[in-house]
Amino acid sequence: QVQLVESGGGLVQAGGSLRLSCATSGGTFSRYTMAWFCQAPGKEREFVAGIAWFGGSTRYADSVKGRFTISRDNAKNTVALQMNSLSPEDTAVYYCAADRGRSWTVSADGHDYDYWGQGTQVTVSS
């Protein structure tokens, strides 16, 4: 069974940085497209960033372009999200997700993802 465990969330001041990490087990990580989603209170889950299983192409939500960077380490079965220049609007629970569909592109639709972590809270104070 595939398991995803996020870490690295916390409280940070506006303008600060955090690095989220997602450790996976039980599957073939190198064949999964990986992504981060977030959900703020009272809002729907949103796509943040993703990285393809083949070639490592990336995709970002417009709101995080230039501030967030997604990366993966297939040797360690991990995916990371480096978040810089954080603002209170980034406050949310961040979820790691895996798509085993082996698409050539990164989907921003959460329904295309097969496995999810439990989430890690990111709180940005003003």
Backbone as numpy.savetxt, mean C-alpha at the origin, in Angstrom:
# Nx Ny Nz CAx CAy CAz Cx Cy Cz
-2.11 -20.74 2.98 -2.96 -19.55 2.98 -2.07 -18.31 2.98
-2.43 -17.36 2.14 -1.64 -16.14 2.01 -2.00 -15.19 3.15
-0.98 -14.66 3.78 -1.18 -13.69 4.86 -0.37 -12.44 4.57
-0.99 -11.30 4.86 -0.33 -10.01 4.69 -0.38 -9.29 6.03
0.75 -8.78 6.47 0.83 -8.10 7.75 1.51 -6.75 7.56
0.76 -5.69 7.83 1.30 -4.34 7.69 1.96 -3.89 8.99
2.91 -2.99 8.84 3.55 -2.36 10.00 4.05 -0.98 9.59
4.39 -0.18 10.59 5.00 1.11 10.31 4.09 2.30 10.48
2.81 2.06 10.74 1.92 3.19 10.95 2.21 3.90 12.27
1.55 5.03 12.46 1.75 5.77 13.70 1.28 7.19 13.58
1.69 7.99 14.54 1.32 9.41 14.60 2.51 10.24 14.15
2.26 11.17 13.25 3.33 12.02 12.74 2.78 13.42 12.52
3.62 14.39 12.61 3.19 15.77 12.35 3.14 16.05 10.86
2.33 17.00 10.50 2.25 17.41 9.09 3.63 17.78 8.58
3.90 17.30 7.36 5.22 17.53 6.77 6.20 16.41 7.03
5.83 15.52 7.92 6.72 14.42 8.27 6.61 13.24 7.33
7.30 12.18 7.69 7.36 10.99 6.84 7.09 9.73 7.66
6.59 8.74 6.97 6.43 7.40 7.53 6.74 6.40 6.44
7.18 5.23 6.87 7.42 4.14 5.93 6.61 2.94 6.38
5.65 2.56 5.56 4.85 1.37 5.83 5.49 0.16 5.17
5.34 -0.96 5.81 5.84 -2.21 5.26 4.77 -3.28 5.34
4.78 -4.17 4.37 3.81 -5.27 4.34 4.59 -6.55 4.10
4.52 -7.44 5.04 5.19 -8.73 4.93 4.17 -9.79 4.51
4.53 -10.58 3.53 3.61 -11.60 3.05 4.18 -13.00 3.30
3.28 -13.95 3.40 3.68 -15.34 3.57 2.60 -16.24 3.00
3.00 -17.44 2.67 2.04 -18.45 2.24 1.70 -18.44 0.77
2.35 -17.59 -0.01 2.04 -17.56 -1.43 3.27 -17.28 -2.26
3.08 -17.07 -3.53 4.19 -16.77 -4.44 4.22 -15.26 -4.66
4.90 -14.59 -3.76 4.88 -13.13 -3.73 5.29 -12.52 -5.06
6.30 -13.09 -5.68 6.84 -12.49 -6.90 5.83 -12.48 -8.04
4.77 -13.24 -7.92 3.74 -13.30 -8.96 2.52 -12.45 -8.64
2.58 -11.72 -7.55 1.44 -10.89 -7.17 1.70 -9.42 -7.47
0.73 -8.77 -8.05 0.75 -7.31 -8.05 0.34 -6.86 -6.66
1.07 -5.92 -6.12 0.84 -5.48 -4.75 0.38 -4.02 -4.75
-0.43 -3.69 -3.78 -0.94 -2.32 -3.72 -1.23 -1.91 -2.29
-1.33 -0.62 -2.12 -1.76 -0.02 -0.87 -3.06 0.74 -1.11
-4.00 0.54 -0.21 -5.25 1.28 -0.19 -5.37 1.96 1.17
-6.23 2.95 1.23 -6.47 3.58 2.52 -7.97 3.85 2.69
-8.37 3.94 3.93 -9.76 4.25 4.25 -9.79 5.17 5.45
-10.32 6.36 5.22 -10.48 7.34 6.29 -11.87 7.18 6.90
-12.06 7.62 8.12 -13.38 7.50 8.77 -14.47 8.13 7.93
-15.53 7.38 7.70 -16.66 7.90 6.96 -16.47 7.95 5.45
-15.34 7.44 4.98 -15.06 7.47 3.55 -14.88 6.07 3.00
-15.00 5.96 1.69 -14.77 4.66 1.06 -13.27 4.39 0.94
-12.98 3.13 0.80 -11.59 2.72 0.58 -11.09 3.30 -0.74
-9.84 3.78 -0.72 -9.26 4.39 -1.90 -7.93 3.74 -2.27
-7.67 3.68 -3.52 -6.38 3.22 -4.02 -5.32 4.28 -3.73
-4.17 3.85 -3.29 -3.06 4.77 -3.01 -1.93 4.56 -4.02
-1.44 3.33 -4.09 -0.31 3.04 -4.97 -0.24 1.54 -5.20
0.34 1.16 -6.34 0.50 -0.25 -6.65 1.75 -0.49 -7.46
2.22 -1.74 -7.41 3.42 -2.12 -8.15 3.18 -3.48 -8.78
3.42 -3.58 -10.06 3.11 -4.78 -10.80 4.06 -5.93 -10.47
3.54 -7.15 -10.67 4.36 -8.33 -10.39 5.46 -8.49 -11.42
5.20 -8.07 -12.66 6.17 -8.24 -13.73 6.67 -6.89 -14.19
7.95 -6.68 -14.11 8.51 -5.42 -14.59 8.54 -4.32 -13.56
7.74 -4.46 -12.51 7.78 -3.48 -11.43 7.19 -2.13 -11.76
6.32 -2.07 -12.79 5.71 -0.77 -13.07 4.84 -0.34 -11.91
4.72 0.97 -11.74 3.98 1.50 -10.60 2.83 2.38 -11.06
1.90 2.57 -10.13 0.75 3.44 -10.37 0.44 4.13 -9.05
0.09 5.41 -9.14 -0.21 6.19 -7.94 -1.50 6.95 -8.10
-2.17 7.13 -7.00 -3.30 8.06 -6.98 -2.75 9.47 -7.17
-3.52 10.31 -7.82 -3.06 11.68 -8.09 -2.70 12.41 -6.80
-3.42 12.10 -5.75 -3.22 12.82 -4.49 -1.88 12.53 -3.83
-1.21 11.46 -4.23 0.05 11.09 -3.58 1.25 11.15 -4.51
1.01 11.43 -5.78 2.12 11.48 -6.73 3.15 12.52 -6.29
4.40 12.11 -6.34 5.48 12.99 -5.93 5.75 12.98 -4.44
4.86 12.37 -3.65 5.06 12.33 -2.20 5.28 10.91 -1.70
4.59 9.94 -2.31 4.67 8.55 -1.87 5.43 7.73 -2.92
6.12 6.72 -2.43 6.84 5.80 -3.32 6.60 4.38 -2.87
6.16 3.54 -3.79 5.95 2.13 -3.49 7.13 1.34 -4.05
7.53 0.32 -3.31 8.63 -0.53 -3.75 8.39 -1.95 -3.25
9.06 -2.89 -3.86 8.90 -4.28 -3.44 10.27 -4.96 -3.40
10.36 -5.95 -2.54 11.56 -6.77 -2.42 11.12 -8.22 -2.53
11.29 -8.79 -3.71 10.81 -10.15 -3.94 11.62 -11.18 -3.14
12.84 -10.84 -2.79 13.64 -11.76 -1.99 13.14 -11.84 -0.56
12.55 -10.76 -0.08 12.06 -10.71 1.30 10.54 -10.81 1.38
9.89 -10.89 0.23 8.43 -10.98 0.19 7.77 -9.79 0.89
8.30 -8.63 0.64 7.75 -7.44 1.27 7.48 -6.34 0.24
6.55 -5.49 0.59 6.27 -4.29 -0.18 6.22 -3.12 0.79
6.77 -2.01 0.37 6.86 -0.85 1.25 6.20 0.36 0.60
5.78 1.28 1.45 5.23 2.55 0.99 5.92 3.65 1.77
6.77 4.39 1.09 7.44 5.53 1.69 6.55 6.75 1.51
6.16 7.36 2.63 5.23 8.48 2.58 5.94 9.72 3.11
6.09 10.70 2.25 6.73 11.96 2.61 5.75 13.11 2.51
6.12 14.21 3.11 5.28 15.42 3.07 3.84 15.11 3.45
3.68 14.41 4.53 2.34 13.99 4.95 1.50 15.17 5.40
0.22 15.07 5.14 -0.74 16.09 5.56 -1.87 15.43 6.33
-2.63 16.21 7.09 -3.75 15.61 7.84 -4.72 14.85 6.94
-4.80 15.24 5.68 -5.70 14.54 4.75 -5.24 13.12 4.46
-4.02 12.78 4.80 -3.52 11.42 4.62 -3.91 10.50 5.77
-4.51 11.05 6.79 -4.91 10.23 7.94 -5.93 9.18 7.52
-5.60 7.93 7.80 -6.46 6.82 7.39 -5.86 5.52 7.89
-6.62 4.46 7.75 -6.06 3.12 7.91 -5.55 2.69 6.54
-4.31 2.22 6.52 -3.69 1.81 5.26 -3.63 0.29 5.20
-4.08 -0.23 4.07 -4.14 -1.66 3.86 -3.23 -2.09 2.72
-2.58 -3.19 2.92 -1.80 -3.84 1.89 -2.69 -4.88 1.20
-2.55 -5.00 -0.12 -3.38 -5.95 -0.86 -2.56 -6.63 -1.95
-2.96 -7.85 -2.28 -2.26 -8.63 -3.30 -3.24 -9.11 -4.36
-2.84 -8.95 -5.59 -3.63 -9.38 -6.75 -2.89 -10.53 -7.42
-3.48 -11.70 -7.41 -2.82 -12.87 -7.99 -3.21 -13.08 -9.45
-3.94 -12.12 -10.01 -4.45 -12.26 -11.36 -3.41 -12.16 -12.45
-2.20 -11.69 -12.10 -1.08 -11.62 -13.04 -1.40 -10.75 -14.25
-2.14 -9.67 -13.97 -2.37 -8.69 -15.02 -1.08 -7.94 -15.31
-0.98 -7.42 -16.51 0.21 -6.64 -16.88 0.17 -5.24 -16.30
-1.00 -4.82 -15.84 -1.12 -3.46 -15.31 -1.61 -3.50 -13.87
-1.41 -2.42 -13.18 -1.84 -2.30 -11.79 -3.28 -1.80 -11.75
-4.13 -2.55 -11.12 -5.52 -2.14 -10.98 -5.69 -1.24 -9.76
-6.55 -0.23 -9.91 -6.90 0.63 -8.77 -8.21 0.21 -8.14
-8.79 -0.87 -8.62 -10.06 -1.37 -8.12 -9.80 -2.43 -7.05
-10.24 -2.17 -5.86 -10.01 -3.10 -4.78 -10.61 -4.47 -5.01
-11.64 -4.55 -5.85 -12.27 -5.84 -6.11 -11.35 -6.78 -6.88
-10.31 -6.25 -7.49 -9.37 -7.09 -8.23 -8.32 -7.72 -7.33
-8.33 -7.39 -6.07 -7.32 -7.89 -5.15 -7.88 -9.03 -4.31
-7.05 -10.05 -4.18 -7.50 -11.30 -3.58 -7.20 -11.41 -2.09
-6.13 -10.77 -1.67 -5.71 -10.91 -0.28 -5.48 -9.51 0.31
-5.84 -9.40 1.58 -5.74 -8.12 2.28 -5.14 -8.30 3.66
-4.40 -7.29 4.07 -3.94 -7.25 5.45 -4.98 -6.63 6.35
-4.67 -6.56 7.64 -5.62 -6.02 8.61 -5.56 -4.51 8.70
-4.52 -3.92 8.16 -4.42 -2.47 8.15 -3.54 -1.92 9.25
-3.01 -0.74 9.00 -2.21 -0.02 9.99 -2.65 1.43 9.98
-2.81 2.00 11.16 -3.33 3.36 11.28 -2.22 4.37 11.04
-2.52 5.34 10.21 -1.64 6.50 10.01 -2.42 7.74 10.41
-1.88 8.49 11.35 -2.50 9.71 11.81 -1.52 10.86 11.65
-1.96 11.89 10.94 -1.11 13.05 10.70 -1.74 14.25 11.42
-1.01 14.81 12.33 -1.52 15.95 13.09 -1.10 17.26 12.43
-1.95 18.25 12.59 -1.66 19.56 11.97 -0.82 20.44 12.88
